[in-house]
Amino acid sequence: VIDCVAMTLTSPRYIGVDVGGTKTLSVLVELPPHGGHPIVLDRELLPSRADSDEAVGMIVQAVTALMERAATVPAAIGVGLAGFVDRHGIVRSAPNTPGLVGMDVAGELGLRFDLPTLVDNDANCAAVAAHRVVARDVDSLVAVTLGTGIGGGVVLDGRLLRGANGFAGEPGHMVIDPDGPECPCGQRGCWETFASGTGLGRLAREAVVAGRAPNVLAAAGSVEAVQGEHVTDLLHTGDDGALEVFARFAGYVALGIANLILLLDPEAVVISGGLSAHGELLEHLVGAELDTRFATSVRHRNVKILVGPGGPESGAIGAAILGAHRQAG
Ligand SMILES: [Zn+2]
């Protein structure tokens, strides 16, 4: 007991904030030295806001609440959000929080709290969390977040891959079918038009129109109303139509992953996000596709495919870890 108390008093604490589409999760985390397992001491869940003042205000409110409850000042603050954050910390795009575009959010928070502060892409946060929490023995990994779209982060040879602008590791808009469906980004056939939650919904509607998924149609009520959830909700019943759609979806997930493996040669691919709730089935289907259809990509390699191991707090924990990197300089 005494050892635990001593560690609590001496390990540095950080606050990590994960600004999601509807909710903002903030955690107070202890990061033991030498890459030890992060310990979440407290958490605060608040609604996300699109407006710039309200969005920053919500982060300030969460950080303040965590500091007051613990009667502690963290060593640094890290914030993760969906979108592009450039090397200077300026938010360049933010689909969930458009009010933050053009803002130096880290600068604003740094002034408010007088602490080292960093803002980064949420998938980069997920990648460093995966590296520290679930794949500690791995030097190179690709983290892929399957949600409404697809996020990505790459840790290569132990370092988060940044690129010229800080935008490296965005596989969602790799084009995998030039004649494919229109993507909101303006291109056609992006990976995320097939292998995200939105993509699963599209594949499900195709199957329904072809008469191959009658129970998915019955669950949704009409073709237009069919969403990815109508498929995933039926998976546990063993419904043939739902399983066929999900297998096709997994084929597209595997296709993108195969390309990433060829380009980056990771030891592990970590899949997180809403669709990783069906982890065992997805892991099995993706693994089978990689071993057969994409054998060329994985031959001579021993790539671990890990689905959904990080848990819902991994984005916020990763933000705290990146905050710690900022503090370390
Ligand atoms: Zn796109």
Short mmCIF file of C-alpha atoms and ligand atoms in Angstrom, two decimals:
data_model
loop_
_atom_site.label_atom_id
_atom_site.label_comp_id
_atom_site.label_asym_id
_atom_site.label_seq_id
_atom_site.Cartn_x
_atom_site.Cartn_y
_atom_site.Cartn_z
CA VAL A 1 0.00 0.00 0.00
CA ILE A 2 2.80 2.38 0.88
CA ASP A 3 4.44 1.75 -2.50
CA CYS A 4 1.21 2.59 -4.31
CA VAL A 5 0.83 5.84 -2.41
CA ALA A 6 4.44 6.79 -3.06
CA MET A 7 3.98 6.12 -6.79
CA THR A 8 0.80 8.19 -6.88
CA LEU A 9 2.64 11.10 -5.37
CA THR A 10 5.66 10.93 -7.63
CA SER A 11 4.38 9.91 -11.12
CA PRO A 12 3.55 12.92 -13.25
CA ARG A 13 -0.10 13.56 -14.10
CA TYR A 14 -1.53 14.76 -17.39
CA ILE A 15 -4.94 15.70 -18.72
CA GLY A 16 -6.07 14.24 -22.04
CA VAL A 17 -9.16 15.50 -23.90
CA ASP A 18 -10.87 13.60 -26.73
CA VAL A 19 -13.28 15.91 -28.59
CA GLY A 20 -15.72 13.55 -30.31
CA GLY A 21 -18.67 14.14 -32.64
CA THR A 22 -21.22 14.38 -29.83
CA LYS A 23 -19.25 14.05 -26.58
CA THR A 24 -15.97 15.29 -25.18
CA LEU A 25 -14.21 12.86 -22.83
CA SER A 26 -11.47 14.23 -20.60
CA VAL A 27 -9.28 12.13 -18.31
CA LEU A 28 -6.73 12.81 -15.60
CA VAL A 29 -3.99 10.26 -16.20
CA GLU A 30 -0.90 9.20 -14.35
CA LEU A 31 1.91 8.18 -16.70
CA PRO A 32 4.39 6.03 -14.79
CA PRO A 33 8.00 6.41 -15.96
CA HIS A 34 9.69 4.04 -18.42
CA GLY A 35 6.54 3.62 -20.55
CA GLY A 36 4.49 2.08 -17.74
CA HIS A 37 0.78 1.45 -18.17
CA PRO A 38 -1.28 4.71 -17.95
CA ILE A 39 -3.58 4.93 -14.92
CA VAL A 40 -6.84 6.87 -15.36
CA LEU A 41 -7.53 8.65 -12.05
CA ASP A 42 -10.66 10.63 -12.99
CA ARG A 43 -12.82 11.38 -16.03
CA GLU A 44 -15.27 14.07 -17.17
CA LEU A 45 -17.82 13.61 -19.98
CA LEU A 46 -19.41 16.72 -21.52
CA PRO A 47 -21.32 17.37 -24.77
CA SER A 48 -19.22 18.59 -27.73
CA ARG A 49 -19.99 22.02 -29.20
CA ALA A 50 -19.50 23.17 -32.79
CA ASP A 51 -19.22 26.91 -32.05
CA SER A 52 -15.61 28.03 -31.41
CA ASP A 53 -16.14 29.85 -28.07
CA GLU A 54 -18.38 27.09 -26.73
CA ALA A 55 -16.02 24.33 -27.94
CA VAL A 56 -13.02 25.91 -26.20
CA GLY A 57 -15.21 26.72 -23.18
CA MET A 58 -16.23 23.07 -22.88
CA ILE A 59 -12.59 21.94 -22.85
CA VAL A 60 -11.75 24.62 -20.24
CA GLN A 61 -14.69 23.48 -18.11
CA ALA A 62 -13.60 19.82 -18.24
CA VAL A 63 -9.94 20.55 -17.48
CA THR A 64 -10.91 22.85 -14.59
CA ALA A 65 -13.25 20.23 -13.11
CA LEU A 66 -10.54 17.54 -13.20
CA MET A 67 -7.95 19.89 -11.64
CA GLU A 68 -10.32 21.00 -8.88
CA ARG A 69 -11.51 17.51 -7.95
CA ALA A 70 -7.95 16.16 -7.73
CA ALA A 71 -6.59 19.39 -6.21
CA THR A 72 -3.73 19.00 -8.65
CA VAL A 73 -2.11 20.80 -11.56
CA PRO A 74 -1.17 18.49 -14.46
CA ALA A 75 2.27 18.64 -16.05
CA ALA A 76 0.68 19.16 -19.50
CA ILE A 77 -2.60 19.03 -21.42
CA GLY A 78 -3.23 17.15 -24.67
CA VAL A 79 -6.32 17.50 -26.87
CA GLY A 80 -7.35 15.20 -29.73
CA LEU A 81 -9.99 16.04 -32.33
CA ALA A 82 -11.16 14.72 -35.68
CA GLY A 83 -9.57 16.65 -38.54
CA PHE A 84 -6.25 18.10 -39.64
CA VAL A 85 -4.00 19.94 -37.19
CA ASP A 86 -0.88 21.38 -38.82
CA ARG A 87 2.66 21.38 -37.45
CA HIS A 88 2.08 24.81 -35.89
CA GLY A 89 -0.95 23.58 -33.95
CA ILE A 90 -3.48 25.39 -36.16
CA VAL A 91 -6.67 23.40 -36.80
CA ARG A 92 -7.02 23.16 -40.61
CA SER A 93 -10.18 21.07 -40.79
CA ALA A 94 -12.52 19.74 -38.11
CA PRO A 95 -15.74 18.09 -39.32
CA ASN A 96 -17.16 17.74 -35.78
CA THR A 97 -16.08 21.13 -34.46
CA PRO A 98 -15.99 23.46 -37.50
CA GLY A 99 -15.78 26.50 -35.22
CA LEU A 100 -12.21 25.54 -34.29
CA VAL A 101 -10.88 25.75 -37.89
CA GLY A 102 -8.12 28.36 -38.17
CA MET A 103 -7.67 28.49 -34.40
CA ASP A 104 -4.58 27.88 -32.32
CA VAL A 105 -6.51 25.89 -29.71
CA ALA A 106 -3.36 24.81 -27.88
CA GLY A 107 -2.23 28.45 -27.66
CA GLU A 108 -5.62 29.50 -26.21
CA LEU A 109 -5.57 26.72 -23.62
CA GLY A 110 -1.89 27.34 -22.82
CA LEU A 111 -2.66 30.99 -22.03
CA ARG A 112 -5.65 30.00 -19.91
CA PHE A 113 -3.87 27.38 -17.81
CA ASP A 114 -0.20 28.41 -18.21
CA LEU A 115 0.72 24.80 -19.01
CA PRO A 116 2.37 23.03 -21.97
CA THR A 117 -0.54 22.17 -24.27
CA LEU A 118 -0.80 20.26 -27.52
CA VAL A 119 -3.66 19.69 -29.98
CA ASP A 120 -3.46 16.81 -32.45
CA ASN A 121 -5.53 14.62 -34.73
CA ASP A 122 -7.58 12.09 -32.71
CA ALA A 123 -6.33 9.11 -34.70
CA ASN A 124 -2.72 10.11 -33.92
CA CYS A 125 -3.76 10.07 -30.26
CA ALA A 126 -5.25 6.59 -30.72
CA ALA A 127 -1.99 5.45 -32.36
CA VAL A 128 0.27 6.56 -29.49
CA ALA A 129 -2.20 5.09 -26.96
CA ALA A 130 -2.15 1.77 -28.83
CA HIS A 131 1.64 1.89 -28.87
CA ARG A 132 1.86 2.43 -25.12
CA VAL A 133 -1.09 0.34 -23.93
CA VAL A 134 -1.70 -2.64 -26.21
CA ALA A 135 1.42 -3.00 -28.35
CA ARG A 136 4.28 -2.04 -26.07
CA ASP A 137 6.63 -4.64 -27.53
CA VAL A 138 6.07 -3.27 -31.03
CA ASP A 139 8.14 -0.51 -32.69
CA SER A 140 6.02 0.04 -35.79
CA LEU A 141 2.24 -0.01 -35.89
CA VAL A 142 -0.65 1.39 -37.89
CA ALA A 143 -3.76 2.44 -35.96
CA VAL A 144 -6.99 2.61 -37.94
CA THR A 145 -10.19 4.03 -36.47
CA LEU A 146 -13.37 2.82 -38.17
CA GLY A 147 -16.19 5.22 -37.33
CA THR A 148 -18.41 7.42 -39.51
CA GLY A 149 -15.22 7.88 -41.55
CA ILE A 150 -11.75 6.33 -41.20
CA GLY A 151 -8.98 7.86 -39.11
CA GLY A 152 -5.37 6.75 -39.10
CA GLY A 153 -2.14 7.17 -37.20
CA VAL A 154 1.26 5.62 -37.79
CA VAL A 155 4.02 4.88 -35.30
CA LEU A 156 7.12 3.94 -37.30
CA ASP A 157 10.33 2.83 -35.61
CA GLY A 158 8.99 4.11 -32.28
CA ARG A 159 8.01 7.60 -33.48
CA LEU A 160 4.67 9.08 -34.51
CA LEU A 161 4.88 9.75 -38.26
CA ARG A 162 4.23 13.46 -38.93
CA GLY A 163 5.07 14.35 -42.55
CA ALA A 164 5.75 17.73 -44.18
CA ASN A 165 2.53 19.37 -42.95
CA GLY A 166 1.81 17.16 -39.98
CA PHE A 167 -0.96 15.38 -41.91
CA ALA A 168 0.70 11.97 -42.38
CA GLY A 169 -1.32 8.82 -41.75
CA GLU A 170 -4.71 9.69 -43.26
CA PRO A 171 -5.66 6.51 -45.12
CA GLY A 172 -9.43 7.17 -45.22
CA HIS A 173 -9.16 9.11 -48.48
CA MET A 174 -6.83 6.73 -50.32
CA VAL A 175 -8.75 6.01 -53.52
CA ILE A 176 -9.40 2.28 -53.88
CA ASP A 177 -11.96 2.53 -56.71
CA PRO A 178 -11.72 5.53 -59.09
CA ASP A 179 -15.28 4.83 -60.31
CA GLY A 180 -16.57 4.32 -56.77
CA PRO A 181 -19.13 6.34 -54.84
CA GLU A 182 -18.67 10.07 -54.28
CA CYS A 183 -16.96 10.95 -51.01
CA PRO A 184 -17.81 14.16 -49.11
CA CYS A 185 -14.11 15.13 -49.63
CA GLY A 186 -14.73 15.57 -53.38
CA GLN A 187 -12.97 12.43 -54.66
CA ARG A 188 -14.57 9.18 -55.77
CA GLY A 189 -14.07 5.75 -54.27
CA CYS A 190 -12.12 6.72 -51.14
CA TRP A 191 -11.42 3.82 -48.74
CA GLU A 192 -13.86 5.29 -46.22
CA THR A 193 -16.75 5.22 -48.71
CA PHE A 194 -16.53 1.39 -48.32
CA ALA A 195 -14.80 0.51 -45.05
CA SER A 196 -16.37 2.92 -42.51
CA GLY A 197 -19.76 2.88 -40.77
CA THR A 198 -21.05 4.99 -43.68
CA GLY A 199 -19.58 2.46 -46.12
CA LEU A 200 -21.21 -0.45 -44.30
CA GLY A 201 -24.56 1.31 -44.69
CA ARG A 202 -23.95 1.71 -48.42
CA LEU A 203 -23.01 -1.96 -48.86
CA ALA A 204 -26.12 -2.91 -46.87
CA ARG A 205 -28.41 -0.82 -49.12
CA GLU A 206 -26.85 -2.46 -52.21
CA ALA A 207 -27.54 -5.91 -50.75
CA VAL A 208 -31.11 -4.94 -49.84
CA VAL A 209 -31.81 -3.61 -53.35
CA ALA A 210 -30.46 -6.88 -54.79
CA GLY A 211 -32.82 -8.81 -52.48
CA ARG A 212 -29.96 -10.45 -50.59
CA ALA A 213 -30.63 -9.06 -47.09
CA PRO A 214 -34.40 -9.24 -46.41
CA ASN A 215 -34.05 -9.14 -42.63
CA VAL A 216 -31.86 -6.02 -42.82
CA LEU A 217 -34.62 -4.38 -44.88
CA ALA A 218 -37.27 -5.54 -42.39
CA ALA A 219 -35.27 -4.06 -39.49
CA ALA A 220 -34.84 -0.71 -41.27
CA GLY A 221 -38.35 -0.40 -42.74
CA SER A 222 -37.22 0.97 -46.11
CA VAL A 223 -34.16 0.87 -48.38
CA GLU A 224 -33.41 4.55 -47.71
CA ALA A 225 -33.45 3.98 -43.95
CA VAL A 226 -30.89 1.14 -44.03
CA GLN A 227 -27.78 1.94 -41.96
CA GLY A 228 -24.72 0.01 -40.85
CA GLU A 229 -26.30 -0.62 -37.45
CA HIS A 230 -29.11 -2.65 -39.05
CA VAL A 231 -26.41 -5.07 -40.20
CA THR A 232 -24.38 -5.16 -36.98
CA ASP A 233 -27.54 -5.54 -34.85
CA LEU A 234 -28.38 -8.76 -36.76
CA LEU A 235 -24.91 -10.33 -36.66
CA HIS A 236 -25.43 -12.16 -33.37
CA THR A 237 -28.56 -13.86 -34.78
CA GLY A 238 -26.49 -15.47 -37.55
CA ASP A 239 -28.62 -13.83 -40.26
CA ASP A 240 -27.21 -14.84 -43.66
CA GLY A 241 -27.85 -11.47 -45.34
CA ALA A 242 -26.23 -9.47 -42.54
CA LEU A 243 -23.23 -11.81 -42.41
CA GLU A 244 -22.76 -11.55 -46.18
CA VAL A 245 -22.79 -7.74 -46.06
CA PHE A 246 -20.38 -7.69 -43.10
CA ALA A 247 -18.01 -10.11 -44.87
CA ARG A 248 -17.99 -7.85 -47.94
CA PHE A 249 -17.31 -4.88 -45.65
CA ALA A 250 -14.43 -6.78 -44.00
CA GLY A 251 -13.01 -7.44 -47.48
CA TYR A 252 -12.77 -3.67 -48.04
CA VAL A 253 -11.22 -3.18 -44.59
CA ALA A 254 -8.63 -5.82 -45.49
CA LEU A 255 -7.95 -4.20 -48.90
CA GLY A 256 -6.91 -0.90 -47.30
CA ILE A 257 -4.93 -2.62 -44.59
CA ALA A 258 -3.07 -4.70 -47.18
CA ASN A 259 -1.98 -1.48 -48.92
CA LEU A 260 -0.88 0.05 -45.61
CA ILE A 261 1.13 -3.08 -44.78
CA LEU A 262 2.94 -2.90 -48.14
CA LEU A 263 3.74 0.79 -47.67
CA LEU A 264 4.72 0.85 -44.00
CA ASP A 265 5.72 -2.69 -42.95
CA PRO A 266 4.16 -2.54 -39.46
CA GLU A 267 4.42 -5.27 -36.84
CA ALA A 268 0.81 -4.65 -35.80
CA VAL A 269 -2.36 -3.09 -37.18
CA VAL A 270 -4.67 -1.88 -34.41
CA ILE A 271 -8.32 -1.35 -35.40
CA SER A 272 -10.50 0.75 -33.09
CA GLY A 273 -13.69 2.84 -33.33
CA GLY A 274 -17.37 1.97 -33.20
CA LEU A 275 -17.16 -0.96 -35.60
CA SER A 276 -14.48 -2.65 -33.52
CA ALA A 277 -17.29 -3.63 -31.11
CA HIS A 278 -17.66 -6.65 -33.40
CA GLY A 279 -13.99 -7.35 -32.86
CA GLU A 280 -13.78 -11.12 -32.93
CA LEU A 281 -15.75 -11.49 -36.16
CA LEU A 282 -13.97 -8.57 -37.84
CA GLU A 283 -10.54 -9.85 -36.77
CA HIS A 284 -11.36 -13.30 -38.17
CA LEU A 285 -12.74 -11.99 -41.48
CA VAL A 286 -9.95 -9.46 -42.07
CA GLY A 287 -7.29 -12.03 -41.13
CA ALA A 288 -8.78 -14.57 -43.56
CA GLU A 289 -8.86 -12.02 -46.41
CA LEU A 290 -5.26 -10.99 -45.76
CA ASP A 291 -4.12 -14.61 -45.78
CA THR A 292 -5.88 -15.41 -49.06
CA ARG A 293 -6.81 -12.52 -51.38
CA PHE A 294 -3.98 -10.24 -50.13
CA ALA A 295 -1.37 -12.88 -49.41
CA THR A 296 1.21 -10.94 -51.43
CA SER A 297 0.94 -8.04 -48.97
CA VAL A 298 1.41 -10.14 -45.86
CA ARG A 299 3.75 -12.84 -47.18
CA HIS A 300 7.16 -12.87 -45.44
CA ARG A 301 5.66 -10.81 -42.63
CA ASN A 302 4.19 -11.62 -39.28
CA VAL A 303 1.64 -8.85 -38.84
CA LYS A 304 -0.62 -8.88 -35.80
CA ILE A 305 -4.17 -7.67 -36.47
CA LEU A 306 -5.67 -6.40 -33.19
CA VAL A 307 -9.29 -5.28 -33.16
CA GLY A 308 -10.73 -3.04 -30.46
CA PRO A 309 -8.23 -3.61 -27.67
CA GLY A 310 -7.86 -0.01 -26.51
CA GLY A 311 -11.31 0.71 -25.10
CA PRO A 312 -13.33 3.92 -25.32
CA GLU A 313 -10.83 6.00 -23.31
CA SER A 314 -7.83 5.32 -25.54
CA GLY A 315 -8.21 8.57 -27.53
CA ALA A 316 -8.17 10.69 -24.36
CA ILE A 317 -5.26 8.67 -22.91
CA GLY A 318 -3.34 9.14 -26.18
CA ALA A 319 -3.98 12.89 -26.05
CA ALA A 320 -2.47 12.93 -22.53
CA ILE A 321 0.58 10.99 -23.78
CA LEU A 322 1.09 13.48 -26.63
CA GLY A 323 0.74 16.28 -24.07
CA ALA A 324 3.56 14.61 -22.15
CA HIS A 325 5.67 14.52 -25.33
CA ARG A 326 5.09 18.27 -25.72
CA GLN A 327 6.11 18.89 -22.13
CA ALA A 328 9.27 16.84 -22.66
CA GLY A 329 10.02 19.16 -25.58
ZN ZN B 1 -12.63 11.04 -49.55
#
